[in-house]
Coordinates of C-alpha atoms and ligand atoms in Angstrom, one line a residue:
M1 CA -3.8 19.5 14.1
E2 CA -1.9 17.3 16.5
T3 CA 0.5 14.7 14.7
A4 CA -1.2 11.4 14.7
Q5 CA 0.5 8.5 16.6
F6 CA -0.5 5.1 16.8
E7 CA -3.1 5.3 19.5
T8 CA -5.5 3.0 18.0
D9 CA -5.9 0.0 20.1
L10 CA -6.4 -2.8 17.6
S11 CA -7.7 -5.2 20.2
L12 CA -10.7 -3.0 20.1
F13 CA -11.4 -4.3 16.7
K14 CA -10.9 -8.0 17.4
Y15 CA -12.9 -10.2 15.3
D16 CA -15.4 -12.0 17.4
N17 CA -17.3 -13.8 14.8
L18 CA -15.9 -17.2 15.6
E19 CA -18.9 -19.1 14.8
Q20 CA -17.3 -21.7 12.5
L21 CA -14.5 -22.3 15.1
P22 CA -15.2 -25.3 17.4
P23 CA -15.7 -23.9 21.0
A24 CA -12.4 -25.1 22.3
Y25 CA -10.5 -22.9 19.9
R26 CA -12.5 -19.7 20.6
D27 CA -10.6 -18.4 23.7
L28 CA -7.0 -19.4 23.2
D29 CA -4.5 -16.9 24.6
E30 CA -1.6 -15.7 22.5
D31 CA 1.1 -17.8 24.4
E32 CA -0.9 -20.8 24.2
R33 CA -1.7 -20.6 20.5
T34 CA 1.7 -19.4 19.5
E35 CA 3.0 -22.7 21.1
R36 CA 0.3 -24.9 19.4
I37 CA 0.8 -23.2 16.0
E38 CA 4.5 -23.7 16.2
A39 CA 4.3 -27.3 17.4
A40 CA 1.9 -28.0 14.4
L41 CA 4.2 -26.4 11.9
S42 CA 7.1 -28.2 13.0
E43 CA 5.3 -31.5 12.7
L44 CA 4.0 -30.6 9.3
G45 CA 7.3 -29.5 8.0
D46 CA 7.6 -28.8 4.4
D47 CA 4.0 -30.1 3.8
V48 CA 2.9 -26.6 4.8
V49 CA 3.8 -23.0 3.6
I50 CA 2.0 -19.9 5.2
L51 CA 1.7 -16.9 3.1
G52 CA 0.8 -13.6 4.6
H53 CA -0.5 -10.5 3.0
N54 CA 1.2 -7.2 4.2
Y55 CA -2.2 -6.2 6.0
Q56 CA -2.4 -9.4 8.0
R57 CA -2.3 -9.0 11.8
R58 CA 0.8 -9.4 13.7
E59 CA -0.2 -12.7 15.2
I60 CA -0.3 -14.1 11.6
V61 CA 2.4 -12.3 10.1
K62 CA 4.8 -13.8 12.7
H63 CA 4.0 -17.3 11.6
A64 CA 4.3 -16.5 7.8
D65 CA 7.0 -18.2 5.6
F66 CA 6.6 -15.2 3.2
V67 CA 5.1 -11.7 3.8
G68 CA 4.4 -9.5 0.8
D69 CA 1.9 -7.8 -1.7
S70 CA -0.6 -9.6 -3.7
Y71 CA 1.6 -10.0 -6.6
Q72 CA 4.6 -11.2 -4.7
L73 CA 2.2 -13.7 -2.9
S74 CA 0.8 -15.1 -6.2
K75 CA 4.4 -15.6 -7.3
E76 CA 5.2 -17.4 -4.1
A77 CA 2.1 -19.6 -4.4
A78 CA 3.2 -20.4 -8.0
N79 CA 6.7 -21.6 -6.7
A80 CA 5.4 -23.3 -3.7
D81 CA 6.1 -27.1 -3.3
A82 CA 4.2 -27.6 -0.2
D83 CA 1.0 -29.9 -0.2
Y84 CA -0.8 -27.0 1.8
V85 CA -0.7 -23.3 1.0
I86 CA -2.2 -21.6 4.1
F87 CA -3.3 -18.3 2.8
G88 CA -3.2 -15.2 5.4
G89 CA -5.1 -13.0 3.1
V90 CA -8.7 -12.6 1.4
T91 CA -10.7 -15.0 -0.5
F92 CA -9.7 -13.6 -4.1
M93 CA -6.1 -14.1 -3.1
A94 CA -6.6 -17.6 -2.1
E95 CA -8.7 -18.2 -5.2
S96 CA -5.8 -17.0 -7.3
A97 CA -3.3 -19.3 -5.4
D98 CA -5.6 -22.2 -6.1
I99 CA -5.6 -21.3 -9.9
I100 CA -1.8 -20.9 -10.1
T101 CA -0.8 -24.1 -7.9
D102 CA -0.8 -27.6 -9.0
D103 CA -3.9 -29.8 -8.7
D104 CA -2.5 -31.9 -5.9
Q105 CA -1.9 -28.8 -3.8
S106 CA -4.6 -27.5 -1.4
V107 CA -5.1 -23.9 -0.8
I108 CA -6.6 -23.1 2.8
L109 CA -8.2 -19.9 3.8
P110 CA -8.2 -20.1 7.6
S111 CA -11.5 -18.1 7.8
M112 CA -14.1 -18.2 5.1
E113 CA -15.4 -14.9 6.1
A114 CA -12.4 -13.1 4.7
S115 CA -14.0 -11.3 1.7
C116 CA -12.8 -8.1 0.3
P117 CA -15.8 -5.8 -0.3
M118 CA -14.2 -4.4 -3.4
A119 CA -14.1 -7.7 -5.1
G120 CA -17.8 -8.0 -4.6
M121 CA -18.5 -4.7 -6.3
A122 CA -18.2 -6.4 -9.8
E123 CA -19.9 -9.6 -10.3
A124 CA -19.3 -11.5 -13.4
L125 CA -23.0 -11.4 -14.3
Q126 CA -23.3 -7.5 -13.9
V127 CA -20.1 -7.2 -16.0
D128 CA -21.5 -9.5 -18.7
A129 CA -24.7 -7.3 -19.0
A130 CA -22.5 -3.9 -19.0
W131 CA -20.2 -5.6 -21.7
A132 CA -23.3 -6.4 -23.8
E133 CA -24.4 -2.9 -23.8
I134 CA -21.1 -1.2 -24.4
T135 CA -19.9 -3.5 -27.1
A136 CA -23.2 -2.9 -29.0
E137 CA -22.3 0.6 -29.3
T138 CA -18.9 0.5 -30.9
D139 CA -16.8 -1.7 -33.4
D140 CA -13.6 -0.8 -31.4
D141 CA -11.9 -3.7 -29.6
I142 CA -12.3 -3.3 -25.9
I143 CA -10.0 -5.2 -23.7
P144 CA -11.2 -6.0 -20.0
I145 CA -8.6 -5.7 -17.3
T146 CA -9.4 -6.9 -13.8
Y147 CA -7.5 -5.9 -10.7
M148 CA -6.5 -9.1 -8.7
N149 CA -9.1 -7.8 -6.2
S150 CA -11.9 -9.7 -8.1
Y151 CA -13.3 -13.2 -8.1
A152 CA -12.2 -16.0 -10.3
D153 CA -15.3 -15.8 -12.6
L154 CA -14.5 -12.2 -13.4
K155 CA -10.9 -13.2 -14.2
A156 CA -12.3 -16.0 -16.5
F157 CA -14.6 -13.4 -18.2
C158 CA -11.5 -11.2 -18.9
A159 CA -9.4 -14.0 -20.4
E160 CA -12.4 -15.0 -22.6
Q161 CA -12.4 -11.4 -23.8
G162 CA -8.8 -11.3 -24.6
G163 CA -8.0 -9.4 -21.2
L164 CA -5.9 -10.1 -18.2
V165 CA -5.5 -9.5 -14.6
C166 CA -3.3 -6.8 -12.8
T167 CA -2.1 -5.9 -9.4
S168 CA -1.4 -2.4 -8.0
S169 CA 2.2 -3.0 -8.9
N170 CA 1.7 -3.6 -12.7
A171 CA -1.5 -2.1 -13.6
H172 CA 0.2 0.4 -16.0
K173 CA 1.9 -2.6 -17.8
A174 CA -1.5 -4.2 -18.1
F175 CA -2.9 -1.0 -19.7
E176 CA 0.0 -0.9 -22.2
Y177 CA -0.5 -4.7 -23.0
A178 CA -4.2 -3.8 -23.5
F179 CA -3.7 -0.8 -25.9
E180 CA -1.4 -2.8 -27.9
K181 CA -4.1 -5.5 -28.4
G182 CA -7.1 -3.2 -28.7
D183 CA -8.5 0.2 -28.7
K184 CA -10.1 0.5 -25.5
V185 CA -9.8 -0.7 -21.8
L186 CA -12.8 -1.6 -19.4
F187 CA -11.1 -1.6 -16.0
L188 CA -12.7 -3.4 -13.1
P189 CA -13.4 -3.0 -10.2
D190 CA -11.3 -0.3 -8.6
K191 CA -12.0 3.1 -10.2
H192 CA -9.4 4.9 -8.3
L193 CA -6.5 2.6 -9.3
G194 CA -7.9 2.8 -13.0
E195 CA -7.8 6.6 -12.8
N196 CA -4.5 6.8 -11.2
T197 CA -3.1 4.5 -13.8
A198 CA -4.7 6.6 -16.7
H199 CA -2.9 9.6 -15.2
R200 CA 0.3 7.7 -15.0
L201 CA 0.0 7.1 -18.7
G202 CA -1.1 10.6 -19.6
M203 CA -4.6 9.3 -20.6
E204 CA -6.6 11.1 -18.0
D205 CA -8.8 12.8 -20.7
E206 CA -9.9 9.5 -22.0
I207 CA -11.6 8.4 -18.9
V208 CA -15.6 7.7 -18.3
E209 CA -17.0 5.8 -15.3
W210 CA -19.5 3.0 -15.2
D211 CA -21.8 2.9 -12.3
P212 CA -23.6 -0.5 -12.5
W213 CA -26.0 0.5 -9.5
D214 CA -27.1 3.9 -10.9
P215 CA -29.3 3.8 -13.9
E216 CA -28.1 7.4 -14.5
G217 CA -24.4 6.6 -14.0
K218 CA -24.1 4.3 -17.0
E219 CA -24.6 5.4 -20.6
A220 CA -23.4 2.8 -23.1
S221 CA -23.0 5.3 -25.9
A222 CA -20.8 7.8 -23.7
A223 CA -18.8 4.9 -22.5
A224 CA -18.1 3.7 -26.1
E225 CA -16.7 7.2 -26.9
N226 CA -13.9 7.0 -24.4
D227 CA -10.9 4.9 -24.3
I228 CA -10.8 4.1 -20.7
I229 CA -14.1 2.8 -19.1
L230 CA -13.8 2.7 -15.2
W231 CA -16.0 0.3 -13.2
D232 CA -17.4 2.4 -10.3
G233 CA -15.8 0.2 -7.4
Y234 CA -13.5 1.3 -4.5
C235 CA -12.0 0.2 -1.4
Q236 CA -13.4 2.0 1.8
V237 CA -10.1 1.5 3.7
H238 CA -8.4 3.6 1.0
E239 CA -11.2 6.1 0.2
R240 CA -10.9 7.3 3.9
F241 CA -7.8 9.3 3.0
R242 CA -8.2 12.9 1.9
A243 CA -6.0 15.5 0.5
S244 CA -6.5 17.6 3.5
H245 CA -4.8 14.9 5.6
I246 CA -1.7 15.4 3.6
E247 CA -2.1 19.2 3.6
D248 CA -2.5 19.3 7.6
L249 CA 0.5 17.0 8.0
R250 CA 2.7 19.1 5.7
E251 CA 1.7 22.3 7.5
E252 CA 2.4 20.7 11.0
R253 CA 5.5 18.4 10.0
P254 CA 7.1 20.0 6.8
D255 CA 9.9 17.5 7.1
A256 CA 7.5 14.5 6.8
N257 CA 7.2 12.5 3.6
V258 CA 3.9 10.7 2.5
V259 CA 3.6 7.3 0.7
V260 CA 0.1 6.0 -0.4
H261 CA -1.6 3.0 -1.9
P262 CA -2.9 3.7 -5.6
E263 CA -6.3 2.7 -4.3
C264 CA -6.5 6.2 -2.8
R265 CA -8.2 9.0 -4.5
R266 CA -6.6 10.9 -7.2
E267 CA -6.0 14.0 -5.3
V268 CA -4.5 12.0 -2.5
V269 CA -2.2 10.3 -4.9
E270 CA -1.4 13.6 -6.4
A271 CA -0.3 15.1 -3.3
A272 CA 1.9 12.3 -1.9
D273 CA 5.6 11.9 -2.6
V274 CA 5.5 8.2 -3.3
V275 CA 2.7 5.9 -4.6
G276 CA 2.8 2.2 -4.8
S277 CA 1.8 -1.2 -3.9
T278 CA 2.1 -2.5 -0.3
S279 CA 5.5 -3.7 -1.1
T280 CA 6.5 -0.4 -2.5
I281 CA 5.4 1.2 0.6
C282 CA 7.5 -1.4 2.8
E283 CA 10.6 -0.6 0.6
T284 CA 10.1 3.1 0.9
V285 CA 10.3 2.9 4.6
E286 CA 13.2 0.2 4.4
D287 CA 15.3 2.6 2.2
A288 CA 14.5 5.6 4.4
E289 CA 17.4 7.4 6.3
P290 CA 17.4 6.9 10.0
G291 CA 15.4 9.8 11.6
D292 CA 13.3 10.2 8.4
T293 CA 9.6 10.6 9.1
W294 CA 7.0 8.7 6.7
A295 CA 3.3 9.0 6.9
I296 CA 1.6 6.0 5.6
G297 CA -1.7 6.2 3.5
T298 CA -2.8 2.6 3.6
E299 CA -4.3 -0.2 5.8
I300 CA -3.4 0.5 9.6
H301 CA -1.9 -3.0 10.3
L302 CA 0.9 -2.4 7.7
A303 CA 1.7 1.1 9.1
K304 CA 2.0 -0.6 12.5
H305 CA 4.2 -3.4 11.1
L306 CA 6.3 -0.7 9.7
D307 CA 6.6 1.2 12.8
R308 CA 7.7 -2.0 14.6
W309 CA 10.1 -3.3 11.8
H310 CA 11.9 0.1 11.5
P311 CA 12.3 1.9 14.7
E312 CA 14.9 4.0 13.2
V313 CA 12.4 5.7 11.0
E314 CA 9.4 7.7 12.3
V315 CA 6.2 6.0 10.9
L316 CA 3.0 7.8 11.3
P317 CA -0.5 6.8 10.1
L318 CA -1.6 9.5 7.5
C319 CA -4.9 10.1 8.9
G320 CA -4.4 9.2 12.6
D321 CA -7.0 7.2 14.5
A322 CA -9.3 7.5 11.5
C323 CA -7.0 5.1 9.4
M324 CA -8.9 1.9 9.1
D325 CA -8.0 -1.8 9.4
C326 CA -9.3 -4.0 6.5
N327 CA -12.2 -5.8 8.1
A328 CA -11.8 -8.7 5.4
M329 CA -8.2 -9.3 6.2
R330 CA -8.9 -9.0 10.0
Q331 CA -11.2 -12.2 9.7
I332 CA -8.0 -14.4 9.6
D333 CA -8.1 -14.8 13.3
P334 CA -5.0 -16.7 14.6
N335 CA -7.4 -19.0 16.5
Y336 CA -8.6 -20.1 13.1
L337 CA -5.1 -20.6 12.0
T338 CA -4.3 -22.9 15.0
W339 CA -7.6 -24.8 14.0
V340 CA -6.8 -25.4 10.5
L341 CA -3.2 -26.5 11.2
E342 CA -4.1 -28.9 14.0
E343 CA -7.0 -30.3 11.6
L344 CA -4.3 -31.0 9.1
L345 CA -2.4 -33.0 11.7
E346 CA -5.5 -35.1 12.0
G347 CA -5.6 -35.6 8.3
R348 CA -8.7 -33.1 7.8
E349 CA -8.5 -30.4 5.4
R350 CA -10.6 -27.4 6.5
N351 CA -11.7 -24.3 4.5
V352 CA -10.1 -25.5 1.3
I353 CA -10.5 -22.8 -1.6
E354 CA -11.5 -24.5 -4.8
V355 CA -12.3 -22.7 -7.9
A356 CA -14.6 -24.6 -10.3
P357 CA -12.5 -26.4 -13.0
E358 CA -14.3 -24.4 -15.9
E359 CA -13.4 -21.1 -14.5
K360 CA -10.0 -22.3 -13.3
E361 CA -8.5 -22.7 -16.7
L362 CA -9.6 -19.5 -18.2
A363 CA -8.8 -17.5 -15.0
Q364 CA -5.3 -19.0 -15.2
V365 CA -5.0 -17.5 -18.8
A366 CA -5.7 -14.1 -17.3
L367 CA -3.3 -14.5 -14.5
D368 CA -0.5 -16.0 -16.8
R369 CA -0.9 -12.9 -19.1
M370 CA -0.3 -10.8 -16.0
L371 CA 2.8 -12.8 -15.0
E372 CA 4.2 -12.4 -18.5
I373 CA 4.0 -8.6 -18.6
Ligands
13P401 P1 -1.2 -4.9 -2.8 O1 -1.4 -5.7 -4.1 O2 -0.6 -3.6 -3.2 O3 -0.7 -5.9 -1.7 O4 -2.7 -4.6 -2.5 C1 -3.8 -5.4 -2.1 C2 -5.0 -4.8 -1.5 O5 -6.0 -5.5 -1.3 C3 -4.8 -3.3 -1.2 O6 -5.9 -3.0 -0.8
SF4_402 FE1 -10.1 -5.2 -0.1 FE2 -9.5 -2.8 0.7 FE3 -9.2 -4.8 2.2 FE4 -7.7 -4.5 0.1 S1 -7.9 -3.1 1.9 S2 -8.5 -6.4 0.8 S3 -9.1 -3.6 -1.4 S4 -11.2 -4.1 1.4

């Protein structure tokens, strides 16, 4: 295998669904829009804060006041004083920011198309039905935990049932919290993060999967006999990585180290040197010695940022050109950012994310429980 370099031309993937965008904003070139974004930001001053997830494009990250993982971004949102929090991320992150911020602050998602497919894999109604089936089979207390990558109604459901939210950086703590309060965990929606967390806690023999789409993939009595019930959701960006990518790399480059996200398959996580959230991945490369080599098993934009931010380290995408960008994150086109900012200058709030009040209160409970663990 030839060691993979950054050959992928990300412009090939440029998001071209700009339908919601007024025509005048569709063809801005980078220089013009950078100038306009900077001018708008300087006029708006402290009224606006831009939060950018580590997977955002370079053209968004460069305007962000804060770049981080989803846990850090929710903390930044909670501390923000600005009237407008512009969220460079996906819908579930913006919803969480809306839940956490004060009522007089508005959270703006530059493009309403930025929806994480994994979050859509566990709909609250579906979960309600599964819950009724499983709880009918046992007297044990089941605590639901939902990964941050889920919608507000599911977070509200978890709060109502005594559960909480977690991110990739604190899933193990959420499990510990749940097992102090109850007997079993229902983990949603990412089965890989759930499985990897169960292994971390030495509970790998307690796992059962629940596939809501397959009539044969969900048996309530079997689910009720196990301590950890994993909803069968996944992230396609992270499922792409295989143990063979790490084996091939180690053969060709025995000096290379591997860091992966816990949304990767179990065997990939097992073969990696370091596993952690996107901020752990950043810190790993930051702390590397000059001349070290790190292969990155996560979304390709972050691997490219790390390559740019740390020229002293050799940064490789773990599966080369097969590494994916996140289609949901990519929807935050910088032209949309220009538009929402210039609309604010005109006194118009576009693409405001507002969680329904009845869900907001409960989802806040689930998020607060996370922030306290
Ligand atoms: P982090 O919480 O590690 O930033 O991950 C979010 C995410 O969506 C990973 O796919
Ligand atoms: Fe969702 Fe995967 Fe994109 Fe993360 S990388 S936002 S889990 S689709």
